[in-house]
Amino acid sequence: MKSLVLCVTYCTDDSPLSSFEEILKPNYTQAMLLNKPIVILGDLNCDGLKPSCTESRALQRFSDEFNLSQLIKSPTRIKDTTESLLDVILVSAPMLVRKSGVINSPTSDHLPVFV
Protein backbone atom coordinates (compact mmCIF):
# COMPACT_ATOMS: atom_id res chain seq x y z
CA MET A 1 0.00 0.00 0.00
CA LYS A 2 1.44 3.32 -1.04
CA SER A 3 0.81 6.44 0.97
CA LEU A 4 -0.63 9.61 -0.48
CA VAL A 5 -1.70 13.06 0.63
CA LEU A 6 -5.45 13.58 0.62
CA CYS A 7 -6.97 17.05 0.73
CA VAL A 8 -10.72 17.34 1.18
CA THR A 9 -11.95 20.87 0.66
CA TYR A 10 -15.08 22.95 0.42
CA CYS A 11 -15.36 26.48 -0.92
CA THR A 12 -18.54 28.29 -0.03
CA ASP A 13 -20.46 30.13 -2.74
CA ASP A 14 -19.11 33.42 -1.44
CA SER A 15 -15.45 32.33 -1.11
CA PRO A 16 -13.25 34.88 -2.86
CA LEU A 17 -11.21 33.77 -5.86
CA SER A 18 -8.14 34.79 -3.88
CA SER A 19 -8.68 31.58 -1.83
CA PHE A 20 -6.83 29.65 -4.54
CA GLU A 21 -3.75 31.86 -4.18
CA GLU A 22 -3.94 32.57 -0.45
CA ILE A 23 -5.05 29.21 0.96
CA LEU A 24 -5.04 26.31 -1.48
CA LYS A 25 -1.78 27.14 -3.26
CA PRO A 26 0.42 27.47 -0.12
CA ASN A 27 -1.07 24.31 1.38
CA TYR A 28 -0.55 22.38 -1.84
CA THR A 29 3.04 23.64 -2.05
CA GLN A 30 3.63 22.41 1.52
CA ALA A 31 2.10 19.02 0.68
CA MET A 32 4.43 18.68 -2.31
CA LEU A 33 7.38 18.64 0.09
CA LEU A 34 6.18 15.23 1.32
CA ASN A 35 7.03 13.80 -2.12
CA LYS A 36 3.83 11.72 -2.26
CA PRO A 37 0.97 11.60 -4.79
CA ILE A 38 -1.62 14.24 -3.92
CA VAL A 39 -5.39 14.05 -4.30
CA ILE A 40 -7.61 17.11 -3.86
CA LEU A 41 -11.31 16.44 -3.76
CA GLY A 42 -14.40 18.32 -2.77
CA ASP A 43 -16.88 21.00 -3.72
CA LEU A 44 -14.90 23.97 -5.01
CA ASN A 45 -17.98 25.76 -6.39
CA CYS A 46 -16.31 26.23 -9.78
CA ASP A 47 -18.54 24.92 -12.53
CA GLY A 48 -16.31 22.76 -14.70
CA LEU A 49 -19.00 22.67 -17.38
CA LYS A 50 -18.56 26.42 -17.88
CA PRO A 51 -14.85 26.83 -18.63
CA SER A 52 -15.27 30.51 -19.47
CA CYS A 53 -16.58 31.51 -16.02
CA THR A 54 -14.14 33.30 -13.73
CA GLU A 55 -14.10 30.63 -11.01
CA SER A 56 -13.49 27.81 -13.48
CA ARG A 57 -10.62 29.71 -15.08
CA ALA A 58 -9.07 30.21 -11.62
CA LEU A 59 -9.31 26.48 -10.93
CA GLN A 60 -7.85 25.69 -14.36
CA ARG A 61 -4.90 28.05 -13.74
CA PHE A 62 -4.26 26.37 -10.38
CA SER A 63 -4.46 22.91 -11.98
CA ASP A 64 -2.18 23.92 -14.85
CA GLU A 65 0.39 25.51 -12.54
CA PHE A 66 0.74 22.33 -10.51
CA ASN A 67 0.20 19.88 -13.37
CA LEU A 68 -2.94 18.42 -11.80
CA SER A 69 -5.47 16.31 -13.68
CA GLN A 70 -9.20 16.80 -13.09
CA LEU A 71 -10.74 13.33 -13.18
CA ILE A 72 -14.41 14.25 -13.01
CA LYS A 73 -15.88 15.21 -16.38
CA SER A 74 -19.65 14.83 -15.92
CA PRO A 75 -22.17 16.85 -13.89
CA THR A 76 -22.16 16.41 -10.12
CA ARG A 77 -25.17 18.62 -9.40
CA ILE A 78 -28.30 18.13 -11.45
CA LYS A 79 -31.41 20.23 -10.97
CA ASP A 80 -34.59 20.42 -13.03
CA THR A 81 -33.20 22.99 -15.46
CA THR A 82 -29.43 23.01 -14.88
CA GLU A 83 -26.42 20.75 -14.62
CA SER A 84 -23.08 21.72 -13.14
CA LEU A 85 -19.76 20.13 -12.28
CA LEU A 86 -18.89 21.53 -8.85
CA ASP A 87 -17.27 18.52 -7.20
CA VAL A 88 -13.74 17.78 -8.32
CA ILE A 89 -11.01 15.21 -7.95
CA LEU A 90 -7.63 16.66 -8.85
CA VAL A 91 -4.65 14.31 -8.85
CA SER A 92 -0.94 14.80 -9.20
CA ALA A 93 -0.36 11.26 -10.49
CA PRO A 94 -3.21 10.22 -12.83
CA MET A 95 -1.29 7.10 -13.89
CA LEU A 96 -1.97 5.65 -10.42
CA VAL A 97 -5.76 5.96 -10.80
CA ARG A 98 -7.58 2.82 -11.82
CA LYS A 99 -11.10 4.23 -11.88
CA SER A 100 -12.96 7.42 -11.05
CA GLY A 101 -16.37 8.87 -11.69
CA VAL A 102 -19.72 10.09 -10.44
CA ILE A 103 -22.23 7.87 -8.66
CA ASN A 104 -25.90 8.36 -9.45
CA SER A 105 -27.44 8.64 -5.97
CA PRO A 106 -30.47 10.53 -4.65
CA THR A 107 -28.98 11.13 -1.17
CA SER A 108 -27.93 14.75 -1.78
CA ASP A 109 -28.26 17.58 -4.27
CA HIS A 110 -24.64 16.78 -5.20
CA LEU A 111 -23.77 13.39 -6.68
CA PRO A 112 -20.91 11.55 -4.94
CA VAL A 113 -17.57 11.34 -6.74
CA PHE A 114 -15.01 8.58 -6.31
CA VAL A 115 -11.44 7.70 -7.15
Coordinates of C-alpha atoms in Angstrom, one line a residue:
M1 CA 0.0 0.0 0.0
K2 CA 1.4 3.3 -1.0
S3 CA 0.8 6.4 1.0
L4 CA -0.6 9.6 -0.5
V5 CA -1.7 13.1 0.6
L6 CA -5.5 13.6 0.6
C7 CA -7.0 17.0 0.7
V8 CA -10.7 17.3 1.2
T9 CA -11.9 20.9 0.7
Y10 CA -15.1 22.9 0.4
C11 CA -15.4 26.5 -0.9
T12 CA -18.5 28.3 0.0
D13 CA -20.5 30.1 -2.7
D14 CA -19.1 33.4 -1.4
S15 CA -15.5 32.3 -1.1
P16 CA -13.2 34.9 -2.9
L17 CA -11.2 33.8 -5.9
S18 CA -8.1 34.8 -3.9
S19 CA -8.7 31.6 -1.8
F20 CA -6.8 29.7 -4.5
E21 CA -3.8 31.9 -4.2
E22 CA -3.9 32.6 -0.4
I23 CA -5.0 29.2 1.0
L24 CA -5.0 26.3 -1.5
K25 CA -1.8 27.1 -3.3
P26 CA 0.4 27.5 -0.1
N27 CA -1.1 24.3 1.4
Y28 CA -0.5 22.4 -1.8
T29 CA 3.0 23.6 -2.1
Q30 CA 3.6 22.4 1.5
A31 CA 2.1 19.0 0.7
M32 CA 4.4 18.7 -2.3
L33 CA 7.4 18.6 0.1
L34 CA 6.2 15.2 1.3
N35 CA 7.0 13.8 -2.1
K36 CA 3.8 11.7 -2.3
P37 CA 1.0 11.6 -4.8
I38 CA -1.6 14.2 -3.9
V39 CA -5.4 14.1 -4.3
I40 CA -7.6 17.1 -3.9
L41 CA -11.3 16.4 -3.8
G42 CA -14.4 18.3 -2.8
D43 CA -16.9 21.0 -3.7
L44 CA -14.9 24.0 -5.0
N45 CA -18.0 25.8 -6.4
C46 CA -16.3 26.2 -9.8
D47 CA -18.5 24.9 -12.5
G48 CA -16.3 22.8 -14.7
L49 CA -19.0 22.7 -17.4
K50 CA -18.6 26.4 -17.9
P51 CA -14.8 26.8 -18.6
S52 CA -15.3 30.5 -19.5
C53 CA -16.6 31.5 -16.0
T54 CA -14.1 33.3 -13.7
E55 CA -14.1 30.6 -11.0
S56 CA -13.5 27.8 -13.5
R57 CA -10.6 29.7 -15.1
A58 CA -9.1 30.2 -11.6
L59 CA -9.3 26.5 -10.9
Q60 CA -7.9 25.7 -14.4
R61 CA -4.9 28.0 -13.7
F62 CA -4.3 26.4 -10.4
S63 CA -4.5 22.9 -12.0
D64 CA -2.2 23.9 -14.9
E65 CA 0.4 25.5 -12.5
F66 CA 0.7 22.3 -10.5
N67 CA 0.2 19.9 -13.4
L68 CA -2.9 18.4 -11.8
S69 CA -5.5 16.3 -13.7
Q70 CA -9.2 16.8 -13.1
L71 CA -10.7 13.3 -13.2
I72 CA -14.4 14.2 -13.0
K73 CA -15.9 15.2 -16.4
S74 CA -19.6 14.8 -15.9
P75 CA -22.2 16.8 -13.9
T76 CA -22.2 16.4 -10.1
R77 CA -25.2 18.6 -9.4
I78 CA -28.3 18.1 -11.5
K79 CA -31.4 20.2 -11.0
D80 CA -34.6 20.4 -13.0
T81 CA -33.2 23.0 -15.5
T82 CA -29.4 23.0 -14.9
E83 CA -26.4 20.8 -14.6
S84 CA -23.1 21.7 -13.1
L85 CA -19.8 20.1 -12.3
L86 CA -18.9 21.5 -8.8
D87 CA -17.3 18.5 -7.2
V88 CA -13.7 17.8 -8.3
I89 CA -11.0 15.2 -7.9
L90 CA -7.6 16.7 -8.8
V91 CA -4.7 14.3 -8.8
S92 CA -0.9 14.8 -9.2
A93 CA -0.4 11.3 -10.5
P94 CA -3.2 10.2 -12.8
M95 CA -1.3 7.1 -13.9
L96 CA -2.0 5.6 -10.4
V97 CA -5.8 6.0 -10.8
R98 CA -7.6 2.8 -11.8
K99 CA -11.1 4.2 -11.9
S100 CA -13.0 7.4 -11.0
G101 CA -16.4 8.9 -11.7
V102 CA -19.7 10.1 -10.4
I103 CA -22.2 7.9 -8.7
N104 CA -25.9 8.4 -9.4
S105 CA -27.4 8.6 -6.0
P106 CA -30.5 10.5 -4.6
T107 CA -29.0 11.1 -1.2
S108 CA -27.9 14.7 -1.8
D109 CA -28.3 17.6 -4.3
H110 CA -24.6 16.8 -5.2
L111 CA -23.8 13.4 -6.7
P112 CA -20.9 11.5 -4.9
V113 CA -17.6 11.3 -6.7
F114 CA -15.0 8.6 -6.3
V115 CA -11.4 7.7 -7.1

